[in-house]
CSV table of C-alpha atoms in Angstrom, one decimal:
chain,number,residue,atom,x,y,z
A,517,TYR,CA,1.8,-11.9,-19.2
A,518,ARG,CA,4.9,-10.3,-19.3
A,519,ARG,CA,6.3,-8.1,-16.7
A,520,LYS,CA,9.4,-5.9,-15.9
A,521,ILE,CA,11.3,-6.4,-12.8
A,522,GLY,CA,13.9,-4.7,-10.8
A,523,PHE,CA,15.6,-5.4,-7.9
A,524,ARG,CA,16.7,-3.2,-4.6
A,525,HIS,CA,17.6,-3.7,-1.1
A,526,VAL,CA,15.4,-1.6,1.6
A,527,GLU,CA,16.4,-1.5,5.1
A,528,VAL,CA,16.2,0.9,8.3
A,529,VAL,CA,19.5,1.1,9.8
A,530,GLY,CA,18.9,3.5,13.0
A,531,ASN,CA,16.4,6.3,11.9
A,532,ARG,CA,17.5,6.4,8.5
A,533,LEU,CA,15.7,4.5,5.3
A,534,LEU,CA,17.9,3.1,3.1
A,535,VAL,CA,17.8,1.8,-0.5
A,536,ASN,CA,20.5,0.1,-2.0
A,537,GLY,CA,22.5,1.2,0.6
A,538,ALA,CA,21.9,5.0,0.2
A,539,PRO,CA,19.6,7.1,2.4
A,540,ILE,CA,16.5,8.2,1.2
A,541,ARG,CA,14.2,11.1,2.2
A,542,LEU,CA,10.5,10.6,1.5
A,543,THR,CA,8.1,12.9,0.4
A,544,GLY,CA,4.7,11.6,-0.1
A,545,VAL,CA,1.2,11.6,-0.8
A,546,ASN,CA,-2.0,9.7,-0.4
A,547,ARG,CA,-3.6,8.8,-3.7
A,548,HIS,CA,-7.1,7.7,-4.2
A,549,ASP,CA,-8.5,6.0,-7.7
A,550,ALA,CA,-11.1,9.4,-8.6
A,551,ARG,CA,-11.8,11.5,-11.3
A,552,MET,CA,-14.5,14.0,-11.8
A,553,ARG,CA,-16.0,12.6,-14.8
A,554,SER,CA,-15.3,9.1,-14.7
A,555,GLY,CA,-15.6,8.6,-10.4
A,556,ARG,CA,-13.3,5.4,-9.5
A,557,SER,CA,-12.9,4.5,-13.1
A,558,MET,CA,-9.3,5.1,-14.2
A,559,ARG,CA,-7.3,4.8,-17.6
A,560,THR,CA,-3.9,3.8,-17.9
A,561,GLU,CA,-3.2,7.3,-19.0
A,562,ASP,CA,-4.9,8.7,-16.0
A,563,LEU,CA,-2.9,6.8,-13.8
A,564,ARG,CA,0.3,7.9,-15.7
A,565,HIS,CA,-0.6,11.6,-15.7
A,566,ASP,CA,-0.8,11.1,-11.9
A,567,VAL,CA,2.5,9.7,-11.3
A,568,LEU,CA,4.2,12.2,-13.7
A,569,ALA,CA,2.4,15.1,-11.6
A,570,PHE,CA,3.7,13.6,-8.5
A,571,ARG,CA,7.0,13.5,-9.9
A,572,HIS,CA,7.2,17.1,-11.2
A,573,ALA,CA,6.0,18.0,-7.9
A,574,ASN,CA,9.0,16.4,-6.3
A,575,ILE,CA,7.3,13.7,-4.6
A,576,ASN,CA,9.0,10.3,-4.7
A,577,VAL,CA,6.4,8.0,-2.7
A,578,ILE,CA,3.0,7.5,-3.1
A,579,ARG,CA,0.6,5.7,-0.1
A,580,THR,CA,-2.0,3.6,-1.6
A,581,ALA,CA,-4.8,4.9,0.8
A,582,HIS,CA,-7.6,2.4,2.1
A,583,TYR,CA,-7.9,0.2,-0.9
A,584,PRO,CA,-5.6,-1.7,-3.1
A,585,ALA,CA,-3.7,0.0,-5.7
A,586,ASP,CA,-4.3,-0.8,-9.1
A,587,PRO,CA,-1.9,-3.1,-11.0
A,588,ARG,CA,-1.3,-0.6,-13.8
A,589,LEU,CA,-0.5,1.9,-11.1
A,590,LEU,CA,2.5,-0.3,-9.7
A,591,GLU,CA,3.8,-1.0,-13.1
A,592,ILE,CA,3.7,2.7,-14.0
A,593,CYS,CA,5.6,3.5,-10.5
A,594,ASP,CA,8.2,0.4,-11.2
A,595,GLU,CA,8.8,2.4,-14.8
A,596,LEU,CA,9.3,5.9,-13.7
A,597,GLY,CA,10.8,5.3,-10.4
A,598,MET,CA,8.2,6.2,-7.9
A,599,TYR,CA,8.3,4.3,-4.4
A,600,VAL,CA,4.8,3.1,-2.9
A,601,GLN,CA,3.7,2.6,0.3
A,602,ASP,CA,1.4,0.0,-0.2
A,603,GLN,CA,-1.3,0.0,2.4
A,604,MET,CA,-3.5,-3.1,3.0
A,605,PRO,CA,-6.9,-2.3,2.0
A,606,ILE,CA,-8.5,-2.6,5.9
A,607,CYS,CA,-9.9,0.4,7.4
A,608,PHE,CA,-12.6,0.8,10.3
A,609,ALA,CA,-12.2,4.7,11.3
A,610,ALA,CA,-15.5,5.7,9.5
A,611,GLY,CA,-17.0,2.7,10.2
A,612,PHE,CA,-18.5,-0.4,8.9
A,613,ASP,CA,-19.7,0.4,5.3
A,614,ASP,CA,-19.6,-0.4,1.6
A,615,HIS,CA,-16.7,2.2,1.1
A,616,HIS,CA,-14.1,0.3,2.9
A,617,TRP,CA,-13.2,-3.2,2.8
A,618,THR,CA,-15.0,-4.7,5.7
A,619,ARG,CA,-17.7,-7.2,5.8
A,620,THR,CA,-18.3,-7.0,9.5
A,621,ASN,CA,-17.5,-6.3,12.8
A,622,ASP,CA,-17.3,-9.5,14.3
A,623,ALA,CA,-14.0,-10.6,15.4
A,624,ALA,CA,-14.2,-14.2,14.5
A,625,HIS,CA,-14.9,-13.0,11.1
A,626,LEU,CA,-13.0,-10.1,10.5
A,627,VAL,CA,-9.4,-11.5,12.1
A,628,PRO,CA,-9.4,-14.5,9.3
A,629,TYR,CA,-10.7,-11.6,6.8
A,630,VAL,CA,-8.0,-9.2,7.7
A,631,LEU,CA,-5.2,-12.1,7.3
A,632,GLU,CA,-6.9,-13.1,3.7
A,633,VAL,CA,-6.9,-9.5,2.5
A,634,THR,CA,-3.3,-9.2,3.5
A,635,ALA,CA,-2.0,-12.0,1.9
A,636,GLU,CA,-3.8,-11.5,-1.3
A,637,VAL,CA,-2.2,-7.8,-1.2
A,638,VAL,CA,1.5,-9.1,-0.4
A,639,ALA,CA,1.3,-12.1,-2.9
A,640,ARG,CA,0.4,-9.7,-5.6
A,641,ASP,CA,2.6,-6.8,-5.0
A,642,GLN,CA,5.7,-8.3,-3.9
A,643,GLY,CA,7.4,-8.6,-7.2
A,644,HIS,CA,7.0,-4.9,-7.5
A,645,ALA,CA,10.3,-2.7,-7.3
A,646,SER,CA,8.5,0.3,-6.6
A,647,VAL,CA,6.6,-1.2,-3.5
A,648,LEU,CA,9.0,0.1,-0.5
A,649,ILE,CA,7.1,-0.1,2.5
A,650,TRP,CA,4.0,-2.3,3.5
A,651,ASP,CA,1.6,-0.5,5.9
A,652,LEU,CA,-0.8,-2.4,7.8
A,653,ALA,CA,-3.6,-0.1,7.5
A,654,ASN,CA,-3.3,2.7,10.2
A,655,GLU,CA,-7.1,3.0,11.0
A,656,THR,CA,-7.3,-0.6,12.4
A,657,GLN,CA,-5.8,0.4,15.4
A,658,GLY,CA,-4.6,-3.4,16.0
A,659,ALA,CA,-7.7,-4.3,17.3
A,660,TRP,CA,-8.4,-6.6,14.7
A,661,GLY,CA,-5.3,-9.4,14.4
A,662,GLY,CA,-2.5,-6.6,13.9
A,663,TYR,CA,0.5,-8.8,15.5
A,664,ALA,CA,-0.7,-11.9,13.1
A,665,GLN,CA,-1.0,-9.6,10.5
A,666,LEU,CA,2.5,-8.3,11.1
A,667,ALA,CA,3.9,-11.9,11.4
A,668,LEU,CA,2.0,-12.9,8.2
A,669,VAL,CA,3.6,-9.9,6.3
A,670,ARG,CA,7.2,-10.8,7.6
A,671,GLN,CA,6.6,-14.6,6.7
A,672,MET,CA,5.6,-13.7,3.3
A,673,ASP,CA,8.2,-10.6,2.5
A,674,ALA,CA,10.8,-9.9,5.0
A,675,SER,CA,12.9,-7.6,2.5
A,676,ARG,CA,10.7,-4.4,3.0
A,677,PRO,CA,9.9,-2.6,6.1
A,678,THR,CA,6.5,-2.9,7.6
A,679,LEU,CA,4.7,0.0,9.0
A,680,PHE,CA,2.9,-0.9,12.0
A,681,SER,CA,1.3,2.0,13.5
A,682,PHE,CA,-1.1,0.3,15.8
A,683,ASP,CA,-2.1,1.7,19.1
A,684,LEU,CA,-1.0,-0.7,21.7
A,685,ASN,CA,-3.5,0.5,24.4
A,686,GLN,CA,-6.3,-0.9,21.8
A,687,LEU,CA,-4.9,-4.4,21.7
């Protein structure tokens, strides 16, 4: 398997996000794999079309929302210079159902599951230069091992900022 790679340095200084030392302004969009005729089945040309349409609309960052990004999408983003806010595929806001990557509402099983899924996403995606920010899934509200999840991400890849937007009152 061959993969193109790129290098960049991301840091937060004060209230500014810097990429390779230059401040950037993010204009983003949530993205879901969906087509009217094919549903969640996406062809590579569909993914490329989405990224090019976003670029044309002056969008420079895609938030992968609620499920892991298709690896082909990340490769296209690497190629076309689109940033990605890579969200962990964990969502509890709509309840526990097949639409989201949740198996149980039992904390004894859920915390290890959250950590396992987080580790899988970071291990798979950390080589992509397009991945700018790790997003720990805004709808978990920290109730299921949020700090352990944050520590795991920072241990695996401290080269990117991590969006940790949990409500501390829920912990």
